[in-house]
mmCIF file of C-alpha atoms and ligand atoms in Angstrom:
data_model
loop_
_atom_site.group_PDB
_atom_site.id
_atom_site.type_symbol
_atom_site.label_atom_id
_atom_site.label_comp_id
_atom_site.label_asym_id
_atom_site.label_seq_id
_atom_site.Cartn_x
_atom_site.Cartn_y
_atom_site.Cartn_z
ATOM 1 C CA MET A 1 -0.248 -95.564 -33.921
ATOM 2 C CA SER A 2 -2.774 -93.215 -35.440
ATOM 3 C CA ASP A 3 -0.751 -92.134 -38.489
ATOM 4 C CA ASN A 4 -0.740 -94.038 -41.761
ATOM 5 C CA LYS A 5 2.940 -94.761 -41.819
ATOM 6 C CA ILE A 6 3.885 -98.371 -42.482
ATOM 7 C CA TYR A 7 7.154 -99.424 -40.881
ATOM 8 C CA VAL A 8 9.293 -102.449 -41.664
ATOM 9 C CA THR A 9 7.916 -104.131 -38.587
ATOM 10 C CA GLN A 10 5.439 -103.730 -35.755
ATOM 11 C CA PRO A 11 5.608 -105.896 -32.646
ATOM 12 C CA ALA A 12 3.027 -108.644 -32.339
ATOM 13 C CA MET A 13 1.586 -108.505 -28.821
ATOM 14 C CA PRO A 14 -0.746 -110.898 -27.002
ATOM 15 C CA PRO A 15 -4.188 -109.611 -25.891
ATOM 16 C CA LEU A 16 -3.725 -107.288 -22.903
ATOM 17 C CA GLU A 17 -6.555 -108.875 -20.895
ATOM 18 C CA GLU A 18 -4.745 -112.215 -21.053
ATOM 19 C CA PHE A 19 -1.596 -110.668 -19.633
ATOM 20 C CA ILE A 20 -3.342 -109.187 -16.571
ATOM 21 C CA PRO A 21 -3.583 -112.500 -14.623
ATOM 22 C CA TYR A 22 0.151 -113.013 -15.147
ATOM 23 C CA LEU A 23 0.804 -109.568 -13.703
ATOM 24 C CA GLU A 24 -1.452 -110.328 -10.743
ATOM 25 C CA GLN A 25 0.543 -113.443 -10.063
ATOM 26 C CA ILE A 26 3.823 -111.524 -10.168
ATOM 27 C CA TRP A 27 2.375 -108.969 -7.742
ATOM 28 C CA ASN A 28 1.326 -111.805 -5.431
ATOM 29 C CA ASN A 29 4.669 -113.602 -5.707
ATOM 30 C CA LYS A 30 6.693 -110.446 -5.034
ATOM 31 C CA TRP A 31 9.493 -112.154 -6.966
ATOM 32 C CA LEU A 32 10.599 -109.913 -9.811
ATOM 33 C CA THR A 33 13.848 -111.405 -11.066
ATOM 34 C CA ASN A 34 16.662 -113.877 -10.182
ATOM 35 C CA ASN A 35 15.290 -117.139 -11.566
ATOM 36 C CA GLY A 36 11.715 -116.606 -10.357
ATOM 37 C CA PRO A 37 8.788 -118.978 -10.998
ATOM 38 C CA PHE A 38 7.925 -117.529 -14.422
ATOM 39 C CA HIS A 39 11.585 -117.664 -15.452
ATOM 40 C CA GLN A 40 11.785 -121.332 -14.487
ATOM 41 C CA GLN A 41 8.523 -122.219 -16.222
ATOM 42 C CA PHE A 42 9.246 -120.213 -19.375
ATOM 43 C CA GLU A 43 12.754 -121.592 -19.778
ATOM 44 C CA LYS A 44 11.315 -125.123 -19.926
ATOM 45 C CA GLU A 45 8.389 -124.187 -22.171
ATOM 46 C CA LEU A 46 10.669 -122.426 -24.611
ATOM 47 C CA ALA A 47 13.195 -125.277 -24.824
ATOM 48 C CA ASP A 48 10.280 -127.657 -25.534
ATOM 49 C CA TYR A 49 8.760 -125.361 -28.112
ATOM 50 C CA LEU A 50 12.047 -124.904 -29.952
ATOM 51 C CA GLY A 51 13.062 -128.558 -29.743
ATOM 52 C CA VAL A 52 16.340 -127.969 -27.900
ATOM 53 C CA LYS A 53 17.702 -129.620 -24.764
ATOM 54 C CA TYR A 54 19.473 -126.819 -22.901
ATOM 55 C CA LEU A 55 18.496 -123.186 -23.021
ATOM 56 C CA SER A 56 19.343 -120.249 -20.796
ATOM 57 C CA LEU A 57 17.256 -117.064 -20.821
ATOM 58 C CA PHE A 58 18.852 -113.617 -21.106
ATOM 59 C CA SER A 59 17.724 -110.015 -20.731
ATOM 60 C CA ASN A 60 18.642 -109.380 -24.395
ATOM 61 C CA GLY A 61 20.423 -110.985 -27.326
ATOM 62 C CA THR A 62 23.564 -108.864 -27.183
ATOM 63 C CA LEU A 63 24.367 -109.890 -23.609
ATOM 64 C CA ALA A 64 23.716 -113.490 -24.655
ATOM 65 C CA LEU A 65 26.292 -113.125 -27.470
ATOM 66 C CA ILE A 66 28.853 -111.524 -25.156
ATOM 67 C CA THR A 67 28.304 -114.214 -22.511
ATOM 68 C CA ALA A 68 28.461 -117.050 -25.066
ATOM 69 C CA LEU A 69 32.007 -116.006 -25.997
ATOM 70 C CA GLN A 70 32.923 -115.863 -22.294
ATOM 71 C CA ALA A 71 31.376 -119.268 -21.650
ATOM 72 C CA LEU A 72 33.671 -120.951 -24.197
ATOM 73 C CA ARG A 73 36.644 -118.713 -23.300
ATOM 74 C CA ILE A 74 37.010 -117.583 -26.893
ATOM 75 C CA THR A 75 40.073 -115.380 -27.515
ATOM 76 C CA GLY A 76 42.269 -114.166 -30.377
ATOM 77 C CA GLU A 77 40.496 -114.012 -33.744
ATOM 78 C CA VAL A 78 36.974 -115.031 -34.713
ATOM 79 C CA ILE A 79 35.768 -115.418 -38.290
ATOM 80 C CA THR A 80 32.462 -113.679 -38.878
ATOM 81 C CA THR A 81 30.248 -111.979 -41.453
ATOM 82 C CA PRO A 82 30.024 -108.259 -42.232
ATOM 83 C CA PHE A 83 26.392 -108.727 -43.392
ATOM 84 C CA SER A 84 24.566 -108.635 -40.059
ATOM 85 C CA PHE A 85 23.305 -106.380 -37.318
ATOM 86 C CA VAL A 86 26.211 -104.641 -35.635
ATOM 87 C CA ALA A 87 25.729 -106.494 -32.309
ATOM 88 C CA THR A 88 27.279 -109.618 -33.856
ATOM 89 C CA THR A 89 30.700 -107.994 -34.161
ATOM 90 C CA HIS A 90 30.311 -105.728 -31.126
ATOM 91 C CA SER A 91 30.073 -108.857 -28.959
ATOM 92 C CA LEU A 92 33.578 -109.775 -30.145
ATOM 93 C CA TRP A 93 34.866 -106.263 -29.486
ATOM 94 C CA TRP A 94 33.493 -106.367 -25.921
ATOM 95 C CA ASN A 95 35.525 -109.549 -25.381
ATOM 96 C CA ASN A 96 38.690 -108.028 -26.804
ATOM 97 C CA ILE A 97 38.507 -110.464 -29.739
ATOM 98 C CA LYS A 98 39.553 -109.442 -33.244
ATOM 99 C CA PRO A 99 36.809 -109.985 -35.831
ATOM 100 C CA VAL A 100 38.003 -111.345 -39.178
ATOM 101 C CA PHE A 101 35.440 -110.646 -41.895
ATOM 102 C CA VAL A 102 34.722 -113.250 -44.564
ATOM 103 C CA ASP A 103 32.420 -112.740 -47.560
ATOM 104 C CA ILE A 104 28.870 -114.101 -47.918
ATOM 105 C CA GLU A 105 27.134 -116.491 -50.317
ATOM 106 C CA GLU A 106 25.355 -115.116 -53.388
ATOM 107 C CA ASN A 107 22.035 -116.932 -52.909
ATOM 108 C CA CYS A 108 21.390 -116.675 -49.158
ATOM 109 C CA TYR A 109 23.709 -113.907 -47.869
ATOM 110 C CA ASN A 110 25.200 -116.116 -45.124
ATOM 111 C CA LEU A 111 28.898 -116.578 -44.364
ATOM 112 C CA ASP A 112 30.460 -118.403 -47.343
ATOM 113 C CA PRO A 113 32.100 -121.648 -46.135
ATOM 114 C CA ALA A 114 34.267 -121.777 -49.281
ATOM 115 C CA LYS A 115 36.034 -118.609 -48.105
ATOM 116 C CA ILE A 116 36.522 -119.496 -44.428
ATOM 117 C CA GLU A 117 39.689 -121.595 -44.647
ATOM 118 C CA ALA A 118 41.758 -118.848 -46.268
ATOM 119 C CA ALA A 119 40.992 -116.593 -43.279
ATOM 120 C CA ILE A 120 42.105 -119.038 -40.567
ATOM 121 C CA THR A 121 45.336 -118.130 -38.727
ATOM 122 C CA PRO A 122 47.058 -119.596 -35.629
ATOM 123 C CA GLN A 123 45.067 -117.036 -33.579
ATOM 124 C CA THR A 124 41.667 -118.197 -34.855
ATOM 125 C CA THR A 125 39.597 -119.879 -32.134
ATOM 126 C CA ALA A 126 36.031 -119.780 -33.433
ATOM 127 C CA ILE A 127 33.603 -119.056 -36.257
ATOM 128 C CA MET A 128 30.576 -116.827 -35.617
ATOM 129 C CA PRO A 129 28.133 -117.150 -38.521
ATOM 130 C CA VAL A 130 24.659 -115.587 -38.668
ATOM 131 C CA HIS A 131 21.491 -117.250 -40.021
ATOM 132 C CA VAL A 132 20.652 -114.056 -41.883
ATOM 133 C CA TYR A 133 16.888 -113.388 -42.265
ATOM 134 C CA GLY A 134 16.346 -116.782 -40.602
ATOM 135 C CA ASN A 135 17.833 -118.674 -43.580
ATOM 136 C CA PRO A 136 19.971 -121.518 -42.228
ATOM 137 C CA CYS A 137 23.698 -121.269 -42.923
ATOM 138 C CA ASN A 138 25.526 -124.109 -44.651
ATOM 139 C CA VAL A 139 25.826 -125.728 -41.213
ATOM 140 C CA GLU A 140 27.284 -129.043 -42.399
ATOM 141 C CA GLU A 141 30.178 -127.440 -44.223
ATOM 142 C CA ILE A 142 30.875 -124.927 -41.428
ATOM 143 C CA GLN A 143 31.010 -127.772 -38.895
ATOM 144 C CA ARG A 144 33.311 -129.786 -41.158
ATOM 145 C CA ILE A 145 35.793 -126.899 -41.322
ATOM 146 C CA ALA A 146 35.530 -126.261 -37.571
ATOM 147 C CA ASP A 147 36.295 -129.932 -36.890
ATOM 148 C CA VAL A 148 39.320 -129.951 -39.190
ATOM 149 C CA TYR A 149 40.830 -126.870 -37.529
ATOM 150 C CA GLY A 150 39.634 -127.429 -33.964
ATOM 151 C CA LEU A 151 37.471 -124.313 -33.901
ATOM 152 C CA ARG A 152 34.308 -123.559 -31.941
ATOM 153 C CA VAL A 153 31.136 -122.491 -33.742
ATOM 154 C CA ILE A 154 28.825 -119.924 -32.173
ATOM 155 C CA TYR A 155 25.760 -119.079 -34.256
ATOM 156 C CA ASP A 156 24.115 -115.710 -34.041
ATOM 157 C CA ALA A 157 20.614 -117.128 -34.509
ATOM 158 C CA ALA A 158 18.847 -113.869 -33.632
ATOM 159 C CA HIS A 159 16.699 -114.234 -36.788
ATOM 160 C CA ALA A 160 16.201 -117.996 -36.609
ATOM 161 C CA PHE A 161 13.496 -118.462 -33.959
ATOM 162 C CA GLY A 162 11.614 -121.674 -34.725
ATOM 163 C CA VAL A 163 13.545 -122.443 -37.922
ATOM 164 C CA LYS A 164 14.037 -126.137 -38.641
ATOM 165 C CA LYS A 165 16.289 -128.021 -41.001
ATOM 166 C CA GLY A 166 15.701 -131.676 -41.788
ATOM 167 C CA GLY A 167 12.950 -131.690 -39.137
ATOM 168 C CA GLN A 168 15.391 -130.538 -36.413
ATOM 169 C CA SER A 169 15.843 -127.142 -34.808
ATOM 170 C CA VAL A 170 18.660 -125.296 -36.570
ATOM 171 C CA LEU A 171 19.676 -124.135 -33.064
ATOM 172 C CA ASN A 172 21.154 -127.562 -32.371
ATOM 173 C CA TRP A 173 24.009 -126.938 -34.805
ATOM 174 C CA GLY A 174 27.323 -125.568 -33.550
ATOM 175 C CA ASP A 175 28.519 -125.327 -29.945
ATOM 176 C CA LEU A 176 26.143 -122.519 -29.042
ATOM 177 C CA SER A 177 23.313 -120.574 -30.674
ATOM 178 C CA ILE A 178 22.100 -117.168 -29.584
ATOM 179 C CA LEU A 179 18.537 -115.920 -29.912
ATOM 180 C CA SER A 180 17.106 -112.426 -29.623
ATOM 181 C CA PHE A 181 13.555 -111.684 -28.480
ATOM 182 C CA HIS A 182 13.765 -107.978 -29.184
ATOM 183 C CA ALA A 183 10.507 -106.189 -30.040
ATOM 184 C CA THR A 184 11.415 -106.187 -33.754
ATOM 185 C CA LYS A 185 11.896 -109.934 -34.041
ATOM 186 C CA VAL A 186 9.463 -112.721 -35.088
ATOM 187 C CA TYR A 187 8.918 -113.586 -31.438
ATOM 188 C CA ASN A 188 9.447 -110.981 -28.722
ATOM 189 C CA THR A 189 9.605 -110.745 -24.945
ATOM 190 C CA ILE A 190 9.843 -106.913 -25.280
ATOM 191 C CA GLU A 191 13.623 -107.284 -24.932
ATOM 192 C CA GLY A 192 15.143 -110.682 -24.329
ATOM 193 C CA GLY A 193 17.403 -113.412 -25.565
ATOM 194 C CA ALA A 194 18.735 -116.896 -24.938
ATOM 195 C CA ILE A 195 21.710 -119.171 -25.393
ATOM 196 C CA VAL A 196 21.098 -122.699 -26.611
ATOM 197 C CA CYS A 197 23.823 -125.170 -25.660
ATOM 198 C CA GLN A 198 24.326 -128.912 -26.017
ATOM 199 C CA ASP A 199 25.103 -130.145 -22.475
ATOM 200 C CA GLU A 200 24.180 -129.578 -18.862
ATOM 201 C CA LYS A 201 27.646 -128.487 -17.734
ATOM 202 C CA THR A 202 27.781 -125.702 -20.290
ATOM 203 C CA LYS A 203 24.311 -124.525 -19.245
ATOM 204 C CA GLN A 204 25.442 -124.349 -15.624
ATOM 205 C CA ARG A 205 28.434 -122.267 -16.636
ATOM 206 C CA ILE A 206 26.253 -119.925 -18.714
ATOM 207 C CA ASP A 207 23.748 -119.549 -15.847
ATOM 208 C CA LEU A 208 26.547 -118.651 -13.490
ATOM 209 C CA LEU A 209 28.059 -116.127 -15.914
ATOM 210 C CA LYS A 210 24.747 -114.298 -16.397
ATOM 211 C CA ASN A 211 24.454 -113.872 -12.621
ATOM 212 C CA PHE A 212 27.767 -112.191 -11.685
ATOM 213 C CA GLY A 213 29.611 -115.530 -11.447
ATOM 214 C CA PHE A 214 27.812 -116.641 -8.266
ATOM 215 C CA ARG A 215 28.067 -120.373 -7.657
ATOM 216 C CA ASN A 216 26.312 -120.095 -4.321
ATOM 217 C CA GLU A 217 25.518 -117.412 -1.748
ATOM 218 C CA VAL A 218 29.120 -116.807 -0.791
ATOM 219 C CA THR A 219 31.173 -118.045 -3.752
ATOM 220 C CA VAL A 220 31.870 -115.956 -6.843
ATOM 221 C CA ILE A 221 34.072 -118.014 -9.096
ATOM 222 C CA GLU A 222 34.648 -115.498 -11.886
ATOM 223 C CA PRO A 223 33.644 -112.033 -13.086
ATOM 224 C CA GLY A 224 30.235 -112.700 -14.576
ATOM 225 C CA ILE A 225 27.754 -110.069 -15.698
ATOM 226 C CA ASN A 226 24.132 -109.254 -14.938
ATOM 227 C CA ALA A 227 22.154 -110.528 -17.920
ATOM 228 C CA LYS A 228 19.162 -112.118 -16.230
ATOM 229 C CA MET A 229 15.681 -112.082 -17.729
ATOM 230 C CA ASN A 230 13.126 -110.625 -15.327
ATOM 231 C CA GLU A 231 9.712 -112.042 -14.367
ATOM 232 C CA LEU A 232 7.696 -109.616 -16.503
ATOM 233 C CA GLN A 233 9.624 -110.571 -19.623
ATOM 234 C CA ALA A 234 9.348 -114.275 -18.783
ATOM 235 C CA ALA A 235 5.584 -114.118 -18.108
ATOM 236 C CA TYR A 236 5.029 -112.142 -21.312
ATOM 237 C CA GLY A 237 7.197 -114.644 -23.196
ATOM 238 C CA SER A 238 5.211 -117.557 -21.835
ATOM 239 C CA LEU A 239 1.953 -115.985 -23.061
ATOM 240 C CA GLN A 240 3.511 -115.104 -26.447
ATOM 241 C CA LEU A 241 4.347 -118.765 -27.033
ATOM 242 C CA LYS A 242 0.607 -119.450 -27.402
ATOM 243 C CA TYR A 243 0.454 -117.026 -30.315
ATOM 244 C CA VAL A 244 3.745 -117.381 -32.155
ATOM 245 C CA ASP A 245 2.633 -120.180 -34.500
ATOM 246 C CA GLY A 246 -0.163 -117.904 -35.655
ATOM 247 C CA TYR A 247 2.302 -115.046 -36.181
ATOM 248 C CA ILE A 248 4.462 -117.250 -38.411
ATOM 249 C CA VAL A 249 1.458 -118.435 -40.450
ATOM 250 C CA LYS A 250 0.521 -114.802 -41.134
ATOM 251 C CA ARG A 251 4.094 -114.012 -42.156
ATOM 252 C CA LYS A 252 4.064 -116.915 -44.566
ATOM 253 C CA GLU A 253 0.851 -115.646 -46.163
ATOM 254 C CA ILE A 254 2.325 -112.155 -46.503
ATOM 255 C CA THR A 255 5.475 -113.576 -48.099
ATOM 256 C CA SER A 256 3.381 -115.517 -50.646
ATOM 257 C CA LEU A 257 1.344 -112.442 -51.549
ATOM 258 C CA TYR A 258 4.449 -110.275 -51.970
ATOM 259 C CA LYS A 259 5.966 -112.895 -54.264
ATOM 260 C CA GLU A 260 2.784 -113.238 -56.282
ATOM 261 C CA LEU A 261 2.543 -109.468 -56.767
ATOM 262 C CA LEU A 262 6.228 -108.821 -57.462
ATOM 263 C CA THR A 263 7.157 -111.815 -59.596
ATOM 264 C CA GLY A 264 8.050 -110.657 -63.070
ATOM 265 C CA VAL A 265 8.976 -107.089 -62.137
ATOM 266 C CA ALA A 266 12.215 -106.608 -64.077
ATOM 267 C CA GLY A 267 15.219 -106.031 -61.819
ATOM 268 C CA ILE A 268 13.514 -107.176 -58.583
ATOM 269 C CA SER A 269 14.582 -110.538 -57.171
ATOM 270 C CA PHE A 270 13.933 -112.513 -53.973
ATOM 271 C CA ILE A 271 16.158 -114.434 -51.668
ATOM 272 C CA GLU A 272 16.193 -118.213 -52.105
ATOM 273 C CA ASP A 273 13.758 -119.451 -49.439
ATOM 274 C CA SER A 274 12.134 -122.603 -50.696
ATOM 275 C CA ARG A 275 14.543 -125.362 -49.718
ATOM 276 C CA SER A 276 12.397 -128.420 -49.159
ATOM 277 C CA ASP A 277 14.309 -129.502 -46.019
ATOM 278 C CA VAL A 278 13.819 -126.153 -44.240
ATOM 279 C CA GLU A 279 10.884 -124.837 -42.189
ATOM 280 C CA TYR A 280 11.168 -121.067 -42.414
ATOM 281 C CA ASN A 281 9.936 -118.381 -40.017
ATOM 282 C CA TYR A 282 9.462 -115.622 -42.628
ATOM 283 C CA ALA A 283 11.207 -113.140 -40.351
ATOM 284 C CA TYR A 284 11.989 -110.654 -43.142
ATOM 285 C CA PHE A 285 11.010 -110.013 -46.735
ATOM 286 C CA PRO A 286 14.141 -108.741 -48.485
ATOM 287 C CA ILE A 287 14.142 -107.852 -52.173
ATOM 288 C CA ARG A 288 17.158 -107.080 -54.311
ATOM 289 C CA VAL A 289 17.113 -104.192 -56.760
ATOM 290 C CA ASN A 290 19.233 -104.442 -59.892
ATOM 291 C CA THR A 291 19.516 -100.789 -60.932
ATOM 292 C CA ALA A 292 20.228 -101.463 -64.621
ATOM 293 C CA GLU A 293 17.212 -103.759 -65.047
ATOM 294 C CA TYR A 294 14.795 -102.027 -62.679
ATOM 295 C CA GLY A 295 15.570 -98.530 -63.954
ATOM 296 C CA ILE A 296 16.150 -96.813 -60.613
ATOM 297 C CA SER A 297 18.498 -97.655 -57.727
ATOM 298 C CA ARG A 298 17.688 -99.293 -54.405
ATOM 299 C CA ASP A 299 18.158 -95.939 -52.667
ATOM 300 C CA ASP A 300 15.804 -94.223 -55.129
ATOM 301 C CA LEU A 301 13.184 -96.907 -54.450
ATOM 302 C CA TYR A 302 13.740 -96.581 -50.700
ATOM 303 C CA LEU A 303 13.092 -92.806 -50.888
ATOM 304 C CA LYS A 304 10.185 -93.212 -53.321
ATOM 305 C CA MET A 305 8.499 -95.572 -50.848
ATOM 306 C CA GLN A 306 9.043 -93.048 -48.047
ATOM 307 C CA GLU A 307 7.170 -90.414 -50.074
ATOM 308 C CA HIS A 308 4.213 -92.791 -49.745
ATOM 309 C CA ASP A 309 4.780 -93.331 -45.983
ATOM 310 C CA ILE A 310 6.272 -96.806 -46.485
ATOM 311 C CA PHE A 311 9.407 -97.288 -44.406
ATOM 312 C CA GLY A 312 11.395 -100.279 -45.644
ATOM 313 C CA ARG A 313 14.842 -100.820 -44.162
ATOM 314 C CA ARG A 314 18.138 -101.420 -45.920
ATOM 315 C CA TYR A 315 19.227 -104.366 -43.744
ATOM 316 C CA PHE A 316 22.240 -104.706 -43.807
ATOM 317 C CA TYR A 317 23.571 -101.443 -45.110
ATOM 318 C CA PRO A 318 26.120 -100.179 -44.265
ATOM 319 C CA LEU A 319 28.067 -103.385 -43.739
ATOM 320 C CA ILE A 320 29.474 -103.805 -40.214
ATOM 321 C CA SER A 321 32.942 -103.694 -41.779
ATOM 322 C CA ASP A 322 32.220 -100.121 -42.924
ATOM 323 C CA PHE A 323 31.621 -98.734 -39.411
ATOM 324 C CA PRO A 324 34.550 -96.694 -38.016
ATOM 325 C CA THR A 325 35.474 -99.252 -35.315
ATOM 326 C CA TYR A 326 36.142 -101.975 -37.898
ATOM 327 C CA LYS A 327 36.859 -100.100 -41.134
ATOM 328 C CA GLY A 328 40.645 -100.038 -40.755
ATOM 329 C CA MET A 329 41.032 -103.811 -40.487
ATOM 330 C CA PRO A 330 42.542 -105.596 -43.510
ATOM 331 C CA SER A 331 39.628 -108.061 -43.688
ATOM 332 C CA ALA A 332 37.160 -105.140 -43.783
ATOM 333 C CA LYS A 333 38.279 -103.945 -47.221
ATOM 334 C CA ALA A 334 35.646 -104.048 -49.956
ATOM 335 C CA ASP A 335 37.811 -106.181 -52.263
ATOM 336 C CA ASN A 336 37.816 -108.901 -49.582
ATOM 337 C CA LEU A 337 34.014 -108.703 -49.428
ATOM 338 C CA PRO A 338 32.760 -108.310 -53.021
ATOM 339 C CA VAL A 339 29.436 -110.149 -52.610
ATOM 340 C CA ALA A 340 28.526 -108.458 -49.320
ATOM 341 C CA THR A 341 29.474 -105.070 -50.780
ATOM 342 C CA GLN A 342 27.169 -105.597 -53.786
ATOM 343 C CA VAL A 343 24.254 -107.034 -51.769
ATOM 344 C CA ALA A 344 24.430 -104.146 -49.261
ATOM 345 C CA LYS A 345 23.891 -101.744 -52.196
ATOM 346 C CA GLU A 346 20.897 -103.627 -53.599
ATOM 347 C CA ILE A 347 18.920 -104.960 -50.636
ATOM 348 C CA ILE A 348 15.775 -103.589 -49.069
ATOM 349 C CA CYS A 349 13.510 -105.294 -46.538
ATOM 350 C CA LEU A 350 9.808 -104.660 -47.105
ATOM 351 C CA PRO A 351 7.331 -104.330 -44.218
ATOM 352 C CA ILE A 352 6.281 -107.668 -42.756
ATOM 353 C CA TYR A 353 4.405 -108.307 -39.515
ATOM 354 C CA PRO A 354 1.326 -110.340 -38.607
ATOM 355 C CA HIS A 355 -1.098 -107.399 -38.607
ATOM 356 C CA LEU A 356 0.021 -105.998 -41.969
ATOM 357 C CA GLU A 357 -3.114 -105.824 -44.106
ATOM 358 C CA GLU A 358 -3.591 -107.137 -47.612
ATOM 359 C CA SER A 359 -4.518 -103.658 -48.873
ATOM 360 C CA GLU A 360 -1.258 -102.332 -47.461
ATOM 361 C CA ILE A 361 0.755 -105.061 -49.185
ATOM 362 C CA ARG A 362 -1.003 -104.276 -52.474
ATOM 363 C CA LYS A 363 -0.230 -100.567 -52.033
ATOM 364 C CA ILE A 364 3.464 -101.320 -51.384
ATOM 365 C CA CYS A 365 3.671 -103.547 -54.463
ATOM 366 C CA ASP A 366 1.896 -100.968 -56.648
ATOM 367 C CA ILE A 367 4.525 -98.411 -55.653
ATOM 368 C CA ILE A 368 7.312 -100.843 -56.529
ATOM 369 C CA ARG A 369 5.727 -101.804 -59.869
ATOM 370 C CA ASN A 370 4.931 -98.226 -60.904
ATOM 371 C CA LYS A 371 8.124 -96.563 -59.640
HETATM 372 C C1 PLP B 401 18.594 -108.214 -33.054
HETATM 373 C C2 PLP B 401 19.918 -108.802 -33.326
HETATM 374 C C3 PLP B 401 20.888 -108.939 -32.318
HETATM 375 C C4 PLP B 401 20.789 -108.266 -30.981
HETATM 376 O O1 PLP B 401 19.772 -108.631 -30.202
HETATM 377 P P1 PLP B 401 19.220 -107.682 -29.034
HETATM 378 O O2 PLP B 401 18.250 -108.590 -28.357
HETATM 379 O O3 PLP B 401 18.574 -106.504 -29.688
HETATM 380 O O4 PLP B 401 20.364 -107.299 -28.162
HETATM 381 C C5 PLP B 401 22.054 -109.626 -32.610
HETATM 382 N N1 PLP B 401 22.292 -110.115 -33.833
HETATM 383 C C6 PLP B 401 21.405 -109.977 -34.837
HETATM 384 C C7 PLP B 401 21.734 -110.561 -36.177
HETATM 385 C C8 PLP B 401 20.206 -109.293 -34.625
HETATM 386 O O5 PLP B 401 19.353 -109.112 -35.642
#
């Protein structure tokens, strides 16, 4: 873009000239979708890259979430977080499942395991936590609770591409994990998504559900949907895999510089992101603004930055529980969600993407320091 506006993100794209041969191959193949050669190749490459056994590609992350709930036949009530992108809860709504909101943890903004048990009822069938900003949830404790109560765990891992915990992909926790490859994410296939599962049978069921429920040419065993990734997305995704490590290295450098420049600014704090057992992907750079200590509010800072053409985003404000569809539910009340309510008032995500320049980061930090 030719203007000087700096947005919270900008998609990282591979060199165009390297994509042309892929396009030529697609034109030669005349196979555009329905498990084509690029789809088959990319699905394998991606599972290898991520360190997972079974992965199924999707046209976007939301359809992957909706299909994941169908795959495990989840019904009744599902415990989830209000501090996420709205698609998390919408996927429950599209399955006629009642979301039950539980508060988040103070230090990492993920679903608080200590508050899950009190929200379990005879109708509860699953927990849907989110690895917010790519920070792994307290997966051990969530699994322990799920095992005690016989619940399924479906992670919305839309932010957690490539994240590892104890040397293992965080996507291997829970029954299923859902990824998004939307243009705004760390790794994109323009639009796209995936479900990671733990066994072959479940993968077969997911693959059938994303293709109308077809088992073979003449047998439709249930009402599936159309959520297939097409050949252009898959080819683009395959090429992107060669670059994504470099994207994450750049993000890490940007994160370090932001921290160096903003450490010591009264009233500005960072999310905890230096656990020694975690490999992060630096998907976002959220800061928290304490109005009393910083002198002005998060919203004032947000607007001040906009005057300088810097467009941070208040992820996740408003909370999902404050949208009209969900607002009336008992679990959506602010006094049930005190931490999430406070964090949503104080959070702002600063621009972060591989091509963000050092001078731009310095400019952003000067504005924050000199408010
Ligand atoms: C981006 C995102 C989604 C939705 O993914 P799409 O690919 O855009 O449909 C779901 N959950 C979270 C937490 C997200 O950030």
